[in-house]
PDB file of C-alpha atoms in Angstrom:
ATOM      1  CA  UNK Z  28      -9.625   6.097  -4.927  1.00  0.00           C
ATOM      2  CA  UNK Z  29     -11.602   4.473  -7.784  1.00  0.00           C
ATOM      3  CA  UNK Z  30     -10.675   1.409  -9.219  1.00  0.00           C
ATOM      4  CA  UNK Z  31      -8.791   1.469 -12.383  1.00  0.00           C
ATOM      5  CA  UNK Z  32      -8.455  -2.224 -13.177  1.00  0.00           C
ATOM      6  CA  UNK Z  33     -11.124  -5.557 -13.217  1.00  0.00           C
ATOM      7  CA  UNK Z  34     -10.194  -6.609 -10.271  1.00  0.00           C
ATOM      8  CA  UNK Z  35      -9.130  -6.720  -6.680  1.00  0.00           C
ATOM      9  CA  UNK Z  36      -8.515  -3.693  -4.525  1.00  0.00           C
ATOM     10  CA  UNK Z  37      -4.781  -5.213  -3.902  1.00  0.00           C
ATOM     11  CA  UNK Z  38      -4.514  -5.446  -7.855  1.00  0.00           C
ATOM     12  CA  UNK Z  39      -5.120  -1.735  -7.931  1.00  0.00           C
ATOM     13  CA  UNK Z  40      -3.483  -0.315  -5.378  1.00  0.00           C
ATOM     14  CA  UNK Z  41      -0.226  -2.044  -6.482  1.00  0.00           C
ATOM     15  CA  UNK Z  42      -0.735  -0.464  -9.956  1.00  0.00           C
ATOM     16  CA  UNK Z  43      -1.358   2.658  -8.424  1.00  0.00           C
ATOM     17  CA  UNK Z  44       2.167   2.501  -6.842  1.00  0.00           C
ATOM     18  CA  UNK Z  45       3.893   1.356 -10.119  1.00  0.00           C
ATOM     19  CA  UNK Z  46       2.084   4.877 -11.818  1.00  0.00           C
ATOM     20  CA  UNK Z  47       3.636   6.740  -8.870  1.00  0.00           C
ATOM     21  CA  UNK Z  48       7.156   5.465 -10.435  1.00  0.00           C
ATOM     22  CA  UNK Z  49       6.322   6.109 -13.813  1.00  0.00           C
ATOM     23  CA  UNK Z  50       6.574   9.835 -14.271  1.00  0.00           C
ATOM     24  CA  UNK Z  51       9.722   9.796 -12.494  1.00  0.00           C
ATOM     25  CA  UNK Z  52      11.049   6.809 -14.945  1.00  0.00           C
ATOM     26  CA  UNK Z  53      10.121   8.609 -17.867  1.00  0.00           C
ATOM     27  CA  UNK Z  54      11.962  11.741 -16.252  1.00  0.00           C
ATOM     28  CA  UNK Z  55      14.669   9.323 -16.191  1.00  0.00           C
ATOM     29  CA  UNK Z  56      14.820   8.104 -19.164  1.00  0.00           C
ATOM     30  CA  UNK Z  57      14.912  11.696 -20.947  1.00  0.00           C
ATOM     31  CA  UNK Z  58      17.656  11.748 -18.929  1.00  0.00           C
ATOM     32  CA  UNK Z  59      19.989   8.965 -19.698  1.00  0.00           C
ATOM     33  CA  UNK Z  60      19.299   9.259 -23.621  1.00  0.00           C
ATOM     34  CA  UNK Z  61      21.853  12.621 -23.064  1.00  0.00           C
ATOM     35  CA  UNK Z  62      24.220  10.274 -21.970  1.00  0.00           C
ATOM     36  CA  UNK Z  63      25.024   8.054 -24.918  1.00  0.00           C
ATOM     37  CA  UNK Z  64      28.426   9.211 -25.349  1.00  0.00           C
ATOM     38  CA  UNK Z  65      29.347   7.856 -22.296  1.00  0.00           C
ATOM     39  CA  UNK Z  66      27.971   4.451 -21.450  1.00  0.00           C
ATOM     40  CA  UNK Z  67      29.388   4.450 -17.815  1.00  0.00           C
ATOM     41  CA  UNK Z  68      27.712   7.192 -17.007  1.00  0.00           C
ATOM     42  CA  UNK Z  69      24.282   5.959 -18.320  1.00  0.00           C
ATOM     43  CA  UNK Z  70      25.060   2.516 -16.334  1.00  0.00           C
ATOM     44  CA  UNK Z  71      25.496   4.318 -12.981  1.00  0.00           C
ATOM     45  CA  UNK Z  72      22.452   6.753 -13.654  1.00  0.00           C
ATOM     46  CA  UNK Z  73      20.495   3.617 -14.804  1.00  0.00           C
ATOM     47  CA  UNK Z  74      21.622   1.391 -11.796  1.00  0.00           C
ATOM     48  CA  UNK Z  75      21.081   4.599  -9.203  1.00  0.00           C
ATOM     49  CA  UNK Z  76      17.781   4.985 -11.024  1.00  0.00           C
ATOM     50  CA  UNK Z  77      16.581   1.600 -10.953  1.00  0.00           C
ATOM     51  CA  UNK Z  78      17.688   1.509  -6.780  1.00  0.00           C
ATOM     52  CA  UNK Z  79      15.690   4.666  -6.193  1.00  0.00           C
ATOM     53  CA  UNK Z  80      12.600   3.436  -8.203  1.00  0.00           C
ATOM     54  CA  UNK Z  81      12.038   0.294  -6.644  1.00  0.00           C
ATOM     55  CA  UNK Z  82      12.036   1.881  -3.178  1.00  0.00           C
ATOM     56  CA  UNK Z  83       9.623   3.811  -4.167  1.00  0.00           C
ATOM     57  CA  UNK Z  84       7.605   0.801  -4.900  1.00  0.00           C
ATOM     58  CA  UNK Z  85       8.471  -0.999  -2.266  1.00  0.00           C
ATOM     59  CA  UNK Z  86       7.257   1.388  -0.045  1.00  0.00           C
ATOM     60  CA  UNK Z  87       4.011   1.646  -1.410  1.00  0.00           C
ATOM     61  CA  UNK Z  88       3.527  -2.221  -1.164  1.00  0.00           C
ATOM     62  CA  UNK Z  89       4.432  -2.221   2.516  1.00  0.00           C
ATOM     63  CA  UNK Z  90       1.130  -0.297   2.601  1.00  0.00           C
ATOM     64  CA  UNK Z  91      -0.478  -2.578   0.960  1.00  0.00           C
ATOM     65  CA  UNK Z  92       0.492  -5.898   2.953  1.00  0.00           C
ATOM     66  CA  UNK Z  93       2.805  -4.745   5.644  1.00  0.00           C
ATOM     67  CA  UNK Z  94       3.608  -8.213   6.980  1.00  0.00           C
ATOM     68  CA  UNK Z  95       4.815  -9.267   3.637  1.00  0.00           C
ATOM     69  CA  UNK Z  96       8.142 -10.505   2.450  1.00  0.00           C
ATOM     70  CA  UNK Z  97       9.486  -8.835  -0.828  1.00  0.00           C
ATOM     71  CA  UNK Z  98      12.309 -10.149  -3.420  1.00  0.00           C
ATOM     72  CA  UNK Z  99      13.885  -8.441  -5.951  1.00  0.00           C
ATOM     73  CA  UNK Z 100      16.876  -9.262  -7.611  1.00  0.00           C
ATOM     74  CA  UNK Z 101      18.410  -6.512  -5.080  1.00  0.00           C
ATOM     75  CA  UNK Z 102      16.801  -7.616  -2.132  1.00  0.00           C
ATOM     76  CA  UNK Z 103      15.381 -10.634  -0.002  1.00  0.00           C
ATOM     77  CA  UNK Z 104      13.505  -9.178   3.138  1.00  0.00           C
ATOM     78  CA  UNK Z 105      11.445 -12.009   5.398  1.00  0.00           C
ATOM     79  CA  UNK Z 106       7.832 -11.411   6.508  1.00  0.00           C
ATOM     80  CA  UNK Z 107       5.094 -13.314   7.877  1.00  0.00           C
ATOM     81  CA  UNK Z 108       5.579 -16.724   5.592  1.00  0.00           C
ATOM     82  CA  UNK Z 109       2.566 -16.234   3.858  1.00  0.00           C
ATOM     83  CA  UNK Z 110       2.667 -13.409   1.477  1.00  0.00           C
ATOM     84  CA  UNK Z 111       5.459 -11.729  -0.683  1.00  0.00           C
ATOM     85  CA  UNK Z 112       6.097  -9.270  -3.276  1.00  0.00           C
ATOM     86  CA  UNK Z 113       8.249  -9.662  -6.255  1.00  0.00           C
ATOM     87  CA  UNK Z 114      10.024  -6.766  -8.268  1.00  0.00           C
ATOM     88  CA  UNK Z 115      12.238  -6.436 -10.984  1.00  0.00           C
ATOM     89  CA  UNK Z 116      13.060  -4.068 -13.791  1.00  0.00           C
ATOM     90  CA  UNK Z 117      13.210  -6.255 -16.923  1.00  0.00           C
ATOM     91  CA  UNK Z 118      14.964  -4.831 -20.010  1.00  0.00           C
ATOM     92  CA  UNK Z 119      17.297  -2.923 -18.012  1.00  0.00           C
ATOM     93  CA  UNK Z 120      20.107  -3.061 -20.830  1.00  0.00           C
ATOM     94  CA  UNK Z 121      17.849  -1.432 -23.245  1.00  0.00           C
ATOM     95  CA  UNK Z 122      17.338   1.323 -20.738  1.00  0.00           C
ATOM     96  CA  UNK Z 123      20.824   2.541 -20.687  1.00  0.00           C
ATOM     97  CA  UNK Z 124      20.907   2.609 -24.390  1.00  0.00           C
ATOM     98  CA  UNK Z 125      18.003   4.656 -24.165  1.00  0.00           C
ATOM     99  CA  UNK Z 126      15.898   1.799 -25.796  1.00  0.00           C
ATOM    100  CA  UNK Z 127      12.110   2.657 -24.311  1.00  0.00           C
ATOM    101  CA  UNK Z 128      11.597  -1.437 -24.677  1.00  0.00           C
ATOM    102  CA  UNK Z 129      11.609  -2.447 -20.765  1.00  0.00           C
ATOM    103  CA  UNK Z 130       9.301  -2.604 -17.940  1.00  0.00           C
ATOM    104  CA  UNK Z 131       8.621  -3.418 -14.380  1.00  0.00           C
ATOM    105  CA  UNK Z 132       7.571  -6.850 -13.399  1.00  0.00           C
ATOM    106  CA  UNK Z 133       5.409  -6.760  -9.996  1.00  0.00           C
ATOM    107  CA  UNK Z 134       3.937 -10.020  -8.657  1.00  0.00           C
ATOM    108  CA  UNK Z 135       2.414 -10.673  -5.557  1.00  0.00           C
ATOM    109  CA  UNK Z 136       2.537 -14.290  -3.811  1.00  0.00           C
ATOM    110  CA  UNK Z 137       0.419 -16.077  -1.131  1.00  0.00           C
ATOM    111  CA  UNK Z 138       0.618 -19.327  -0.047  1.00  0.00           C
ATOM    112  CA  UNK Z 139       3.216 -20.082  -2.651  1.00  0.00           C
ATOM    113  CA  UNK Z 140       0.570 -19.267  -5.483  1.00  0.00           C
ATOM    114  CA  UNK Z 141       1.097 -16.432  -7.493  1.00  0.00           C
ATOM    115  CA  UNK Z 142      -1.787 -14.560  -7.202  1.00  0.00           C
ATOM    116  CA  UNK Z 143      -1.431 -11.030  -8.863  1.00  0.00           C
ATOM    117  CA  UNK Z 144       0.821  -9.840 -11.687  1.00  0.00           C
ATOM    118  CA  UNK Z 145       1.666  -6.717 -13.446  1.00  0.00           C
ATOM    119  CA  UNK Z 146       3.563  -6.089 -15.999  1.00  0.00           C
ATOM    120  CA  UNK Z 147       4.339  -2.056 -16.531  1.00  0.00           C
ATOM    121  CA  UNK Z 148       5.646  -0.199 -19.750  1.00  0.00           C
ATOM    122  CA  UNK Z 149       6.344   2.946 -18.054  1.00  0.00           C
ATOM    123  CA  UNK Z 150       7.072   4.797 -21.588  1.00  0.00           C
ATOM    124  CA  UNK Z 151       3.669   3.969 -23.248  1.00  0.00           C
ATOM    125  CA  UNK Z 152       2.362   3.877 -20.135  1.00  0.00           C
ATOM    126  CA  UNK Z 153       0.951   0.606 -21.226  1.00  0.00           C
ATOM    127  CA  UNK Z 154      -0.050  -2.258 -18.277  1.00  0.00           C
ATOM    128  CA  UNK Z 155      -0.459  -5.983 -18.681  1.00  0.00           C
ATOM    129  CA  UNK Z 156      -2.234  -7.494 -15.909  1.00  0.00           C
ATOM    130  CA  UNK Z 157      -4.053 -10.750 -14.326  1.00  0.00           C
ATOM    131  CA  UNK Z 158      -5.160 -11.829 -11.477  1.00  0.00           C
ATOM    132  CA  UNK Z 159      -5.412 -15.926 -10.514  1.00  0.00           C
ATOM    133  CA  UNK Z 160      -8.816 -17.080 -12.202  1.00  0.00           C
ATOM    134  CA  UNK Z 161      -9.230 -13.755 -13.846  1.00  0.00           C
ATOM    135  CA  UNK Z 162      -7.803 -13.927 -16.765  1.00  0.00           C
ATOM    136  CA  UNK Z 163      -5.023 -11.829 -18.598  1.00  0.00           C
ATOM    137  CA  UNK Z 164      -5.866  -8.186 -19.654  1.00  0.00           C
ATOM    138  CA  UNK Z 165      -4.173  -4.808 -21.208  1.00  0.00           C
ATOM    139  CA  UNK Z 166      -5.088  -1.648 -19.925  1.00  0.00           C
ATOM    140  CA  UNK Z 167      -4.286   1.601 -21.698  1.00  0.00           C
ATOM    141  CA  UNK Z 168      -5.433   5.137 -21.877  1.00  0.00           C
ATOM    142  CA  UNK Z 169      -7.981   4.085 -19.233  1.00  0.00           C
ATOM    143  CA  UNK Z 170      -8.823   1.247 -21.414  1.00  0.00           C
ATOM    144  CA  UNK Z 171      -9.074  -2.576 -20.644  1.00  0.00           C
ATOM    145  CA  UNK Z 172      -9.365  -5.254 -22.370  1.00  0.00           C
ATOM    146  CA  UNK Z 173      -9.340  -9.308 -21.697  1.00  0.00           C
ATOM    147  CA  UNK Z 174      -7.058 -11.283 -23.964  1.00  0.00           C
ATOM    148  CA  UNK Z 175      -5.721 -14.662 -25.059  1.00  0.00           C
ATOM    149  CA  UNK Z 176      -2.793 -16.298 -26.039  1.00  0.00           C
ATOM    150  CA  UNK Z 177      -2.190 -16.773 -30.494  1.00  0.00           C
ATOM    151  CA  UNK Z 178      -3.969 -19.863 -32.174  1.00  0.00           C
ATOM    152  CA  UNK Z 179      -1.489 -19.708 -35.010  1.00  0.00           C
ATOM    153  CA  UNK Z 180       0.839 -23.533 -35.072  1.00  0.00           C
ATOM    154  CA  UNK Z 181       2.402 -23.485 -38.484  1.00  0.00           C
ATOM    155  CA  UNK Z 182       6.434 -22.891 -38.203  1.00  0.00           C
ATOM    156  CA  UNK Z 183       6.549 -20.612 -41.121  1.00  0.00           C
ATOM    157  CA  UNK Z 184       3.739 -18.624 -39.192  1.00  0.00           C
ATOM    158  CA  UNK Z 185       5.231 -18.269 -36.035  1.00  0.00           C
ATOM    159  CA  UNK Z 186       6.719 -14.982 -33.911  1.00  0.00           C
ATOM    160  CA  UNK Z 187       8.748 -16.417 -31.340  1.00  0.00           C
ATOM    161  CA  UNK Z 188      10.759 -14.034 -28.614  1.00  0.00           C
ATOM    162  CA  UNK Z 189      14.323 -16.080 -27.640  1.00  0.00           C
ATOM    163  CA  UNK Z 190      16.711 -14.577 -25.059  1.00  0.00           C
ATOM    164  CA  UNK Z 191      20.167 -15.780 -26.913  1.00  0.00           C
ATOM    165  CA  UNK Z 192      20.685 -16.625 -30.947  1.00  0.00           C
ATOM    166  CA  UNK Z 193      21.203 -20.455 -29.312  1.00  0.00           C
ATOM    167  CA  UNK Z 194      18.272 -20.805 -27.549  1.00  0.00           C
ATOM    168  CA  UNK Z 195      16.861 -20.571 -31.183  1.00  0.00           C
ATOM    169  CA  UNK Z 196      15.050 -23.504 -32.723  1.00  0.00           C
ATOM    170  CA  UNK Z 197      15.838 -23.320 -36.268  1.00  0.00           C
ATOM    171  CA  UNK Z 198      12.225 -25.057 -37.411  1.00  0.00           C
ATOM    172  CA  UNK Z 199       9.833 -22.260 -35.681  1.00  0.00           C
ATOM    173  CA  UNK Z 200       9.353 -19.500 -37.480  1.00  0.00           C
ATOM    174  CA  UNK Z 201      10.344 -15.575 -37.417  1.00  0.00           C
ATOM    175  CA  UNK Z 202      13.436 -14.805 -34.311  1.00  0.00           C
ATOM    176  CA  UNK Z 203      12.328 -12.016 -32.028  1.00  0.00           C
ATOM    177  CA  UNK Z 204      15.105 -11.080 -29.253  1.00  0.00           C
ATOM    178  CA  UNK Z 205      14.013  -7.744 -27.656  1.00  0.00           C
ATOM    179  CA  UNK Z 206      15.847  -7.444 -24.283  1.00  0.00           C
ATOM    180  CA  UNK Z 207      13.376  -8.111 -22.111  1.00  0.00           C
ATOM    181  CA  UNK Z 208      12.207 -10.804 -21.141  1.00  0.00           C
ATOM    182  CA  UNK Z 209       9.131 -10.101 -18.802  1.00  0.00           C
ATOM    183  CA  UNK Z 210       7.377  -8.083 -21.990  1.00  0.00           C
ATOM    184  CA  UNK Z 211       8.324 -11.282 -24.075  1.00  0.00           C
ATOM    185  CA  UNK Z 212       6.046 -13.432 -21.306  1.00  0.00           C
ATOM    186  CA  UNK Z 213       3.284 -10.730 -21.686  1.00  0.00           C
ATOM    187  CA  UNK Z 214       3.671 -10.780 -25.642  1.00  0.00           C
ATOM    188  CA  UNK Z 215       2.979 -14.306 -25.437  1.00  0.00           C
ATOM    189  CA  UNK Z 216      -0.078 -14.284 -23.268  1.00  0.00           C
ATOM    190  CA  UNK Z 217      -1.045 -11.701 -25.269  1.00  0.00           C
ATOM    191  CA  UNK Z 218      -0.963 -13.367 -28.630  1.00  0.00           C
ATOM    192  CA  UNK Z 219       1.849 -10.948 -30.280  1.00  0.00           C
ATOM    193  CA  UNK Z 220       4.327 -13.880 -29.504  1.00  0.00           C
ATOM    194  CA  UNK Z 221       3.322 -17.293 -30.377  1.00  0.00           C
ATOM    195  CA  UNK Z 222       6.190 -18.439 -27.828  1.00  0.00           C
ATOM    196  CA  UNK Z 223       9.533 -17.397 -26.010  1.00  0.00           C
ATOM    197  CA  UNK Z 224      12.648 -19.130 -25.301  1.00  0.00           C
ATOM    198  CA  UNK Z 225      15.070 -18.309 -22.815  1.00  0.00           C
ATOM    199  CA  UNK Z 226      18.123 -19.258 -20.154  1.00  0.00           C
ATOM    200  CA  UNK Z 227      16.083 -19.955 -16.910  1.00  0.00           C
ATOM    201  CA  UNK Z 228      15.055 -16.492 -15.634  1.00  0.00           C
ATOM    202  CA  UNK Z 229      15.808 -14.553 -11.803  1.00  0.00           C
ATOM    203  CA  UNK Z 230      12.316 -15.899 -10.513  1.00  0.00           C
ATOM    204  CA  UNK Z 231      11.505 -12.063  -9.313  1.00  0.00           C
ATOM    205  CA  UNK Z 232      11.346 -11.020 -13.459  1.00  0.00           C
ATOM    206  CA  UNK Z 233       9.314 -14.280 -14.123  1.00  0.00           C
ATOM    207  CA  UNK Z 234       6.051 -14.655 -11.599  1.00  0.00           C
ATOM    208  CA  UNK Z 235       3.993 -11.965 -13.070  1.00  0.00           C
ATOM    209  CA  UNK Z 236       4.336 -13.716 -16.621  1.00  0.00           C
ATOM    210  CA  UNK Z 237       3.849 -16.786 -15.385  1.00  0.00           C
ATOM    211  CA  UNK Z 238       0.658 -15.808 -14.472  1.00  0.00           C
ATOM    212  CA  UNK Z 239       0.195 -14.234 -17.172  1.00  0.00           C
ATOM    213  CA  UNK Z 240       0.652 -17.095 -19.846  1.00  0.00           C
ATOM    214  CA  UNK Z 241      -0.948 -19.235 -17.457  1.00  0.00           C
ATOM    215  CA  UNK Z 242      -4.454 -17.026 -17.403  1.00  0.00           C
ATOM    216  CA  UNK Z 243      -4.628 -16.417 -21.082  1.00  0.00           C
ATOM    217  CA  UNK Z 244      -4.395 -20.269 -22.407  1.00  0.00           C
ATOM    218  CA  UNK Z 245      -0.793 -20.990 -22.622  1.00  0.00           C
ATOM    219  CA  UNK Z 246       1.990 -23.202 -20.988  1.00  0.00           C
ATOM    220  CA  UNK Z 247       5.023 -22.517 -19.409  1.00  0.00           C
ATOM    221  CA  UNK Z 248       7.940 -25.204 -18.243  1.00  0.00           C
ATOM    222  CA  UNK Z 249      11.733 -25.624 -17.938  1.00  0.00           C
ATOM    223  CA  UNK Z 250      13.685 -28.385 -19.379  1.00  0.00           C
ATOM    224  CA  UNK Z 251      17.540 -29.045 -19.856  1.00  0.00           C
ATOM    225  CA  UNK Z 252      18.037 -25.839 -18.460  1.00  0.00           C
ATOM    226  CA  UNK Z 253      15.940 -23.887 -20.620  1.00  0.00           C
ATOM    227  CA  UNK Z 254      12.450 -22.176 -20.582  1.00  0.00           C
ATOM    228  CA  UNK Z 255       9.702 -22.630 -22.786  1.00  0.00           C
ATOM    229  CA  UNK Z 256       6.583 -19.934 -22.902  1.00  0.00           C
ATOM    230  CA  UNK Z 257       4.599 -21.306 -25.503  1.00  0.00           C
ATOM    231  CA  UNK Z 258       0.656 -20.689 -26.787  1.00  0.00           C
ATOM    232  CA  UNK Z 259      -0.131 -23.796 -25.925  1.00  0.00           C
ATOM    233  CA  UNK Z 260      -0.343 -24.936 -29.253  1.00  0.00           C
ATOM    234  CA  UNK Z 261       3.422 -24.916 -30.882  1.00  0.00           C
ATOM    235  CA  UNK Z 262       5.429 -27.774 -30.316  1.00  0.00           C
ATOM    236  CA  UNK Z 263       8.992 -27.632 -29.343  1.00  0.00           C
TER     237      UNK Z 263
END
């Protein structure tokens, strides 16, 4: 198979297993917008969804590195020590609503480093990706392009993503709270964030933005309970 992405042949074939899901999560999601009128019903086809997706996945990645562990916020399997995947579906909430705003996060670990991440907007079929040393890139319509975090500072020029109306800081800015949280890390490296506050996240929706911020110029830390994504240049 020819290589999509600027990169490694692990960082393609684990995008090549979150495209598998994506026709099926679009299926999905044409799906649960009928279900509005009952919200019940669009949690259980959301949460059977979500289950039966990231098996999917997960079964492509044992193909990838067989010995490796995997966590998701489902699951914690062992493997050899050195290498693990991470999985989560981020914006999950907006999905029952039938809200297209959420994604897949897919990281992959070794050595305690987080080496690869992905970031996957099955709807636009839109992919955020870097790879340690890389650098961050989008890739779209079987387009990719390298990109940076914002250079923008000024409060009154700032976009800034927050999980909660409290996690706000009323000095920085326009208040951006979108649901999920692992397209708010991308939006950051990405420079359509300038920075993004949250509640400490499940580290399975986190790694792959981590990354992410890290490779495109900005920072990334938790204090008093809280996490700050940040450009690098915005002070908080």
């Amino acid at each position: 198979m020819e290589n999509l992405l600027k990169g490694s042949s692990e960082l393609n074939q684990m995008f090549a297993a979150l495209q598998r899901t994506g026709s099926s999560l679009r299926r999905d999601f044409g799906e649960v917008e009928q279900l509005q009128q009952s919200l019940p019903g669009a949690r259980d086809f959301v949460a059977k969804a979500a289950s039966r997706i990231e098996e999917m996945i997960l079964s492509d990645l044992t193909l990838v590195r067989p010995s490796a562990g995997l966590l998701t916020p489902n699951v914690s399997r062992d493997g050899d020590g050195i290498s693990e995947f991470l999985l989560s579906l981020s914006g999950a909430a907006n999905f029952v609503r039938g809200n297209p705003h959420f994604a897949i996060s897919l990281a992959l670990r070794i050595n305690d480093e987080t080496r690869i991440g992905l970031i996957y907007s099955p709807i636009d079929d839109r992919l955020y990706y870097a790879e340690k040393g890389s650098g961050m890139f989008i890739f779209s319509a079987f387009h990719s392009a390298r990109i940076r975090v914002s250079k923008l500072k000024e409060p009154h020029d700032l976009t800034v993503g927050c999980s909660t109306p409290g996690s706000w800081p009323l000095n920085l800015g326009v208040r951006r709270i979108t649901g999920c949280p692992a397209l708010d890390l991308a939006w950051v490296a990405a420079g359509k964030f300038d920075a993004f506050i949250s509640e400490p996240l499940d580290y399975a929706e986190l790694a792959a933005g981590e990354l992410m911020v890290s490779e495109a110029g900005g920072k990334i830390w938790e204090t008093d309970g809280q996490l700050f994504v940040t450009n690098g240049i915005v002070e908080i």
